[in-house]
Structure formats: structure tokens, C-alpha cells
Amino acid sequence: MKRLAVYCGSASPADPRYIELAAEVGRGLAERGIGVVYGGGRLGLMGAVATGALQAGGEVIGVIPEALVSSEVANRECTELHVVPGMHERKLAFTELSDGFLTIPGGVGTMDELWEAVSWAQLGYHSKPVGVLNAFGFYDQLLAFNRHMIEVGFIRPAHAGIIIAEHELDLLLTRMAAHEPHTPIFAMKADDL
């Protein structure tokens, strides 16, 4: 994996562990020679990931919608900053520029990005690993809900392992690097669906 799209919040929660985690993830990726592709902002966890990676000498590619550039939240310190028309183009760029997806804590936008990466993997628009860093148990309930969807039958057995979740970055990256693509829906016959 040469580059990972990092999905995370643009907010700065009161608990400082979240900002510290984001900086550690950016630094950790840079130290492993893995470039960061992210939302291009300078605020919150997004800014901390970028700063951590840049301070460790890593590559940081920001992808930000025009509306956010005009709001003055763009991180001009990025190795590259791509300005795109909107959120759809932003998420497509994340997919095109990265070798996988790494989700750390965040809010609604982060969930949108994560679930699109999962959905696109399930369908067959990409075959890249989708990782969730479940630091501090932040994603316990999301992962439980994902298991519930599997148990009920809304996620097929072939797609049950799309989300790769771990509590520690090293273990998560190891599992993501070992990712084996599954059979996507586009390659299945109607009887398999």
C-alpha cells in the first residue's frame, strides 16, 4: 500500500485523545512510507492527520471541494491540494488516488465516506481494503450493527469481511496489506444474490 485514503472528522472533540490519535496515525503512515490522501482541511482530526504525516516527512494529498476552499479551511501545507467541484468528485478522487481506506473517528461525513467505500467494494467498483481503526472503542456500536446486518442477511456471506477492524494501527495495517479481494456483486449470478 503506497497511499491510503484516511477518513476522519473535521471537528476537534473536547477529549484530546482524538486529536493525538489522528496525529499519531499521520505520523505512523509517513514512517511506514505510506502517503495520506484525505479531505484537504486544516481543522480537527483531518488537520492533525496531515500535520502528523507532514512533520514525519510524508506525502499528503488533500482533496477538497471548492465550497470549503472559499471557507478558508483548506490546508495549503499539503504536498498536493486538489480542488474539486463537490463531494461526489472528492470521494471518487479518494478512490482513484489511494490503495485502500483507513477510517478513524469522525462524524457524519466520515460515515458517508466509510459506507461508500464498503458499498463500492461490495458491488465491485474497487477491490481495495477498507480498514476501521476502532480506537477507544469508538466504533464498537457501528461494528455491532454491521454484524447485525450480516446476521439478518442484508450483507451476503461473501461480503461479511469487507470491513477490517482493529484497535491498533500496526495490526490494522498488517491485515489491510494481506487483504484478499472478495467476489463482488457485479461478478455474481442472480442465484447467488
XYZ file of N, CA, C and O in Angstrom, residues 7-131:
500
model
N -10.082 8.618 6.341
C -11.375 9.234 6.619
C -11.445 9.556 8.099
O -11.218 8.681 8.947
N -11.780 10.798 8.421
C -11.862 11.209 9.825
C -12.603 12.540 9.932
O -12.881 13.183 8.927
N -12.867 12.945 11.151
C -13.640 14.151 11.405
C -12.859 15.438 11.209
O -11.643 15.484 11.379
N -13.596 16.486 10.881
C -13.004 17.829 10.799
C -13.218 18.584 12.108
O -12.778 19.716 12.246
N -13.883 17.940 13.054
C -14.131 18.551 14.361
C -12.972 18.228 15.308
O -12.203 17.303 15.076
N -12.900 19.007 16.379
C -11.917 18.785 17.447
C -12.685 18.491 18.731
O -13.081 19.412 19.444
N -12.908 17.199 19.045
C -13.629 16.867 20.266
C -12.907 17.381 21.512
O -11.696 17.612 21.494
N -13.655 17.536 22.585
C -13.066 18.011 23.846
C -12.017 17.050 24.375
O -11.034 17.466 24.988
N -12.196 15.761 24.142
C -11.252 14.755 24.599
C -10.006 14.816 23.707
O -10.076 14.506 22.509
N -8.850 15.198 24.240
C -7.644 15.376 23.426
C -7.107 14.087 22.814
O -6.290 14.135 21.888
N -7.575 12.927 23.289
C -7.086 11.663 22.725
C -7.345 11.558 21.230
O -6.568 10.931 20.506
N -8.444 12.166 20.765
C -8.799 12.024 19.355
C -7.828 12.765 18.450
O -7.400 12.236 17.415
N -7.469 13.991 18.818
C -6.502 14.749 18.026
C -5.137 14.068 18.093
O -4.428 13.957 17.083
N -4.765 13.591 19.267
C -3.487 12.884 19.424
C -3.459 11.629 18.556
O -2.451 11.323 17.910
N -4.559 10.888 18.537
C -4.652 9.695 17.707
C -4.455 10.047 16.239
O -3.700 9.381 15.523
N -5.136 11.086 15.775
C -5.040 11.482 14.369
C -3.607 11.829 13.998
O -3.105 11.405 12.946
N -2.930 12.589 14.857
C -1.535 12.939 14.591
C -0.661 11.693 14.563
O 0.233 11.560 13.706
N -0.920 10.754 15.475
C -0.153 9.504 15.512
C -0.379 8.679 14.243
O 0.555 8.058 13.728
N -1.611 8.660 13.749
C -1.908 7.921 12.514
C -1.157 8.556 11.347
O -0.508 7.852 10.561
N -1.220 9.872 11.210
C -0.486 10.538 10.131
C 1.001 10.258 10.205
O 1.636 9.897 9.201
N 1.559 10.387 11.392
C 2.980 10.130 11.604
C 3.308 8.661 11.324
O 4.293 8.346 10.654
N 2.472 7.766 11.825
C 2.695 6.333 11.633
C 2.673 5.924 10.173
O 3.488 5.107 9.744
N 1.770 6.492 9.410
C 1.717 6.180 7.978
C 2.972 6.701 7.291
O 3.605 5.989 6.493
N 3.354 7.934 7.584
C 4.549 8.521 6.962
C 5.793 7.707 7.290
O 6.630 7.451 6.417
N 5.916 7.280 8.532
C 7.086 6.493 8.949
C 7.152 5.150 8.239
O 8.234 4.569 8.097
N 6.016 4.649 7.773
C 5.972 3.380 7.034
C 6.041 3.608 5.525
O 5.899 2.664 4.743
N 6.228 4.865 5.110
C 6.303 5.177 3.680
C 4.963 5.153 2.979
O 4.906 5.026 1.756
N 3.880 5.281 3.735
C 2.530 5.276 3.160
C 2.026 6.713 3.086
O 1.956 7.414 4.095
N 1.689 7.161 1.883
C 1.160 8.502 1.689
C -0.268 8.602 2.195
O -0.990 7.607 2.257
N -0.660 9.814 2.529
C -2.007 10.105 3.039
C -2.792 10.847 1.967
O -2.328 11.847 1.414
N -3.978 10.348 1.677
C -4.953 11.055 0.854
C -6.099 11.376 1.796
O -6.620 10.481 2.462
N -6.475 12.637 1.902
C -7.501 12.989 2.891
C -8.293 14.191 2.407
O -8.064 14.699 1.308
N -9.201 14.677 3.229
C -10.149 15.708 2.839
C -9.623 17.106 2.613
O -10.382 18.006 2.270
N -8.335 17.336 2.812
C -7.731 18.614 2.453
C -7.929 19.751 3.439
O -7.513 20.874 3.173
N -8.550 19.470 4.587
C -8.800 20.527 5.561
C -7.667 20.668 6.559
O -6.849 19.773 6.739
N -7.656 21.809 7.248
C -6.623 22.055 8.253
C -7.174 21.967 9.669
O -6.448 22.145 10.633
N -8.481 21.688 9.810
C -9.128 21.676 11.113
C -9.328 20.254 11.634
O -9.364 19.294 10.871
N -9.486 20.140 12.938
C -9.881 18.894 13.579
C -8.929 17.743 13.348
O -7.718 17.929 13.185
N -9.487 16.541 13.343
C -8.683 15.352 13.139
C -8.038 15.362 11.759
O -6.905 14.907 11.595
N -8.746 15.897 10.769
C -8.168 15.958 9.425
C -6.858 16.737 9.438
O -5.852 16.283 8.905
N -6.869 17.900 10.038
C -5.656 18.708 10.111
C -4.557 18.015 10.894
O -3.374 18.096 10.534
N -4.928 17.307 11.952
C -3.938 16.607 12.775
C -3.290 15.456 12.015
O -2.079 15.226 12.138
N -4.068 14.717 11.224
C -3.502 13.641 10.403
C -2.476 14.222 9.439
O -1.347 13.723 9.318
N -2.868 15.291 8.746
C -1.974 15.909 7.762
C -0.705 16.432 8.428
O 0.408 16.190 7.940
N -0.859 17.131 9.545
C 0.298 17.683 10.243
C 1.227 16.577 10.713
O 2.458 16.668 10.550
N 0.666 15.518 11.285
C 1.483 14.396 11.743
C 2.290 13.786 10.604
O 3.475 13.502 10.757
N 1.638 13.592 9.463
C 2.317 12.995 8.315
C 3.376 13.939 7.751
O 4.501 13.522 7.457
N 3.046 15.209 7.603
C 3.991 16.176 7.044
C 5.215 16.350 7.940
O 6.349 16.409 7.455
N 4.997 16.414 9.248
C 6.122 16.565 10.174
C 7.047 15.359 10.149
O 8.234 15.477 10.467
N 6.523 14.201 9.762
C 7.343 12.995 9.659
C 7.908 12.818 8.247
O 8.485 11.773 7.938
N 7.726 13.817 7.392
C 8.269 13.773 6.042
C 7.439 13.013 5.040
O 7.934 12.646 3.973
N 6.169 12.786 5.353
C 5.308 12.008 4.472
C 4.634 12.816 3.392
O 4.586 14.046 3.439
N 4.106 12.095 2.421
C 3.313 12.688 1.346
C 1.879 12.870 1.835
O 1.301 11.952 2.413
N 1.316 14.050 1.589
C -0.066 14.331 1.978
C -0.779 14.966 0.794
O -0.429 16.067 0.363
N -1.780 14.266 0.288
C -2.585 14.770 -0.827
C -3.960 15.116 -0.290
O -4.680 14.244 0.193
N -4.313 16.383 -0.364
C -5.626 16.834 0.068
C -6.567 16.942 -1.110
O -6.162 17.358 -2.191
N -7.817 16.554 -0.886
C -8.859 16.670 -1.913
C -10.020 17.400 -1.257
O -10.662 16.860 -0.351
N -10.279 18.615 -1.712
C -11.262 19.452 -1.024
C -12.238 20.082 -2.022
O -11.840 20.500 -3.103
N -13.518 20.125 -1.671
C -14.496 20.783 -2.546
C -14.292 22.295 -2.574
O -13.852 22.891 -1.581
N -14.624 22.902 -3.703
C -14.474 24.353 -3.884
C -15.104 25.148 -2.744
O -14.534 26.131 -2.271
N -16.292 24.746 -2.300
C -17.009 25.499 -1.261
C -16.209 25.586 0.035
O -16.281 26.587 0.746
N -15.450 24.541 0.352
C -14.654 24.563 1.577
C -13.374 25.377 1.412
O -12.859 25.927 2.385
N -12.869 25.475 0.192
C -11.697 26.324 -0.051
C -12.073 27.772 0.218
O -11.341 28.510 0.882
N -13.243 28.169 -0.257
C -13.678 29.554 -0.059
C -14.025 29.850 1.394
O -14.055 31.003 1.814
N -14.250 28.797 2.186
C -14.498 28.970 3.628
C -13.193 29.067 4.415
O -13.205 29.135 5.641
N -12.087 29.032 3.697
C -10.749 29.181 4.276
C -10.368 28.051 5.228
O -9.639 28.269 6.184
N -10.822 26.840 4.949
C -10.418 25.708 5.776
C -9.417 24.810 5.058
O -8.966 23.818 5.622
N -9.048 25.163 3.814
C -8.113 24.344 3.048
C -6.726 24.376 3.682
O -6.259 25.412 4.155
N -6.071 23.220 3.669
C -4.715 23.101 4.201
C -3.728 23.337 3.062
O -3.487 22.463 2.242
N -3.134 24.500 3.032
C -2.198 24.877 1.958
C -0.817 24.250 2.150
O 0.053 24.426 1.314
N -0.618 23.513 3.243
C 0.675 22.880 3.522
C 0.803 21.503 2.870
O 1.871 20.895 2.928
N -0.280 21.009 2.263
C -0.264 19.671 1.660
C 0.805 19.564 0.573
O 1.148 20.554 -0.078
N 1.286 18.351 0.364
C 2.182 18.075 -0.753
C 1.484 18.438 -2.059
O 2.077 19.047 -2.945
N 0.231 18.044 -2.152
C -0.641 18.392 -3.283
C -2.015 18.713 -2.712
O -2.457 18.054 -1.776
N -2.666 19.708 -3.286
C -4.041 20.040 -2.895
C -4.891 20.077 -4.156
O -4.674 20.907 -5.037
N -5.825 19.132 -4.244
C -6.727 19.052 -5.385
C -8.051 19.704 -4.991
O -8.669 19.295 -3.999
N -8.485 20.682 -5.774
C -9.770 21.330 -5.537
C -10.760 20.756 -6.543
O -10.516 20.784 -7.754
N -11.857 20.207 -6.041
C -12.854 19.548 -6.887
C -14.203 20.256 -6.729
O -14.429 20.964 -5.745
N -15.115 20.059 -7.686
C -16.408 20.761 -7.613
C -17.268 20.408 -6.405
O -17.942 21.264 -5.846
N -17.278 19.137 -5.992
C -18.187 18.749 -4.904
C -17.766 17.455 -4.239
O -16.699 16.893 -4.500
N -18.660 16.968 -3.369
C -18.358 15.787 -2.559
C -18.266 14.497 -3.387
O -17.461 13.621 -3.081
N -19.065 14.374 -4.435
C -19.002 13.166 -5.257
C -17.634 13.036 -5.913
O -17.028 11.964 -5.912
N -17.141 14.144 -6.456
C -15.831 14.147 -7.094
C -14.722 13.898 -6.059
O -13.720 13.248 -6.353
N -14.931 14.416 -4.860
C -13.946 14.219 -3.787
C -13.801 12.736 -3.462
O -12.695 12.202 -3.391
N -14.931 12.045 -3.274
C -14.879 10.631 -2.916
C -14.325 9.775 -4.062
O -13.596 8.809 -3.821
N -14.629 10.151 -5.289
C -14.066 9.440 -6.438
C -12.549 9.617 -6.456
O -11.804 8.652 -6.692
N -12.075 10.822 -6.176
C -10.628 11.074 -6.141
C -9.966 10.253 -5.041
O -8.866 9.716 -5.232
N -10.615 10.147 -3.875
C -10.068 9.313 -2.801
C -9.837 7.889 -3.320
O -8.799 7.279 -3.067
N -10.815 7.366 -4.032
C -10.738 6.002 -4.541
C -9.643 5.872 -5.601
O -8.883 4.908 -5.600
N -9.554 6.852 -6.486
C -8.575 6.781 -7.568
C -7.143 6.984 -7.087
O -6.212 6.402 -7.639
N -6.942 7.797 -6.063
C -5.598 8.154 -5.615
C -5.024 7.225 -4.547
O -3.847 7.331 -4.212
N -5.840 6.333 -3.998
C -5.378 5.522 -2.874
C -5.393 4.034 -3.196
O -6.020 3.592 -4.151
N -4.682 3.294 -2.334
C -4.642 1.833 -2.439
C -5.529 1.168 -1.396
O -5.529 -0.057 -1.259
N -6.244 1.969 -0.625
C -7.121 1.455 0.415
C -7.661 2.603 1.241
O -7.320 3.772 1.004
N -8.502 2.258 2.210
C -9.217 3.262 3.001
C -9.028 2.967 4.482
O -9.206 1.833 4.921
N -8.671 3.984 5.239
C -8.454 3.856 6.677
C -9.350 4.864 7.377
O -9.196 6.066 7.191
N -10.292 4.370 8.162
C -11.236 5.230 8.872
C -10.854 5.302 10.336
O -10.689 4.285 10.991
N -10.714 6.544 10.826
C -10.510 6.778 12.245
C -11.728 7.564 12.725
O -12.619 7.868 11.923
N -11.843 7.893 14.010
C -13.071 8.535 14.481
C -13.472 9.788 13.693
O -12.629 10.554 13.223
N -14.769 9.950 13.567
C -15.338 11.087 12.852
C -16.846 11.068 12.965
O -17.419 10.246 13.674
N -17.471 11.966 12.227
C -18.919 12.128 12.293
C -19.622 11.700 11.018
O -19.249 10.722 10.365
N -20.629 12.467 10.630
C -21.499 12.110 9.506
C -20.714 11.994 8.199
O -20.890 11.040 7.435
N -19.844 12.953 7.919
C -19.060 12.894 6.684
C -18.169 11.671 6.637
O -18.016 11.026 5.590
N -17.582 11.333 7.774
C -16.730 10.148 7.862
C -17.545 8.887 7.603
O -17.098 7.977 6.904
N -18.755 8.836 8.155
C -19.620 7.671 7.932
C -20.003 7.566 6.459
O -20.025 6.471 5.887
N -20.299 8.691 5.840
C -20.635 8.707 4.419
C -19.482 8.117 3.605
O -19.692 7.259 2.744
N -18.259 8.536 3.912
C -17.092 8.053 3.177
C -16.861 6.573 3.429
O -16.611 5.803 2.484
N -16.946 6.154 4.683
C -16.741 4.741 5.013
C -17.752 3.858 4.305
O -17.395 2.878 3.649
N -19.034 4.188 4.440
C -20.056 3.308 3.869
C -20.007 3.297 2.352
O -20.318 2.281 1.727
N -19.596 4.407 1.737
C -19.446 4.378 0.280
C -18.295 3.451 -0.110
O -18.412 2.685 -1.057
N -17.187 3.507 0.614
C -16.069 2.603 0.322
C -16.500 1.151 0.476
O -16.141 0.296 -0.344
N -17.291 0.849 1.510
C -17.790 -0.508 1.728
C -18.749 -0.905 0.603
O -18.642 -1.991 0.023
N -19.676 -0.025 0.281
C -20.659 -0.305 -0.763
C -19.985 -0.533 -2.116
O -20.315 -1.473 -2.844
N -19.033 0.331 -2.446
C -18.335 0.199 -3.729
C -17.526 -1.098 -3.776
O -17.422 -1.724 -4.827
N -16.943 -1.507 -2.646
C -16.217 -2.774 -2.592
C -17.189 -3.934 -2.796
O -16.908 -4.878 -3.552
N -18.322 -3.878 -2.126
C -19.325 -4.932 -2.231
C -19.788 -5.099 -3.674
O -19.900 -6.213 -4.186
N -20.026 -3.960 -4.338
C -20.504 -4.008 -5.718
C -19.418 -4.422 -6.700
O -19.682 -5.118 -7.674
N -18.204 -3.967 -6.457
C -17.106 -4.277 -7.372
C -16.521 -3.066 -8.063
O -15.768 -3.206 -9.027
N -16.818 -1.867 -7.590
C -16.216 -0.664 -8.162
C -14.753 -0.528 -7.754
O -13.994 0.194 -8.381
N -14.352 -1.176 -6.670
C -12.945 -1.272 -6.293
C -12.761 -2.568 -5.506
O -13.723 -3.176 -5.042
N -11.507 -2.998 -5.385
C -11.195 -4.218 -4.624
C -10.133 -3.916 -3.571
O -9.306 -4.757 -3.251
N -10.174 -2.708 -3.030
C -9.170 -2.242 -2.071
C -9.618 -2.518 -0.639
O -10.817 -2.583 -0.361
N -8.663 -2.651 0.279
C -9.041 -2.901 1.673
C -9.704 -1.692 2.326
O -9.342 -0.547 2.046
N -10.682 -1.985 3.185
C -11.412 -0.949 3.918
C -11.171 -1.195 5.406
O -11.709 -2.144 5.981
N -10.342 -0.356 6.014
C -9.977 -0.535 7.404
C -10.647 0.454 8.333
O -10.896 1.599 7.957
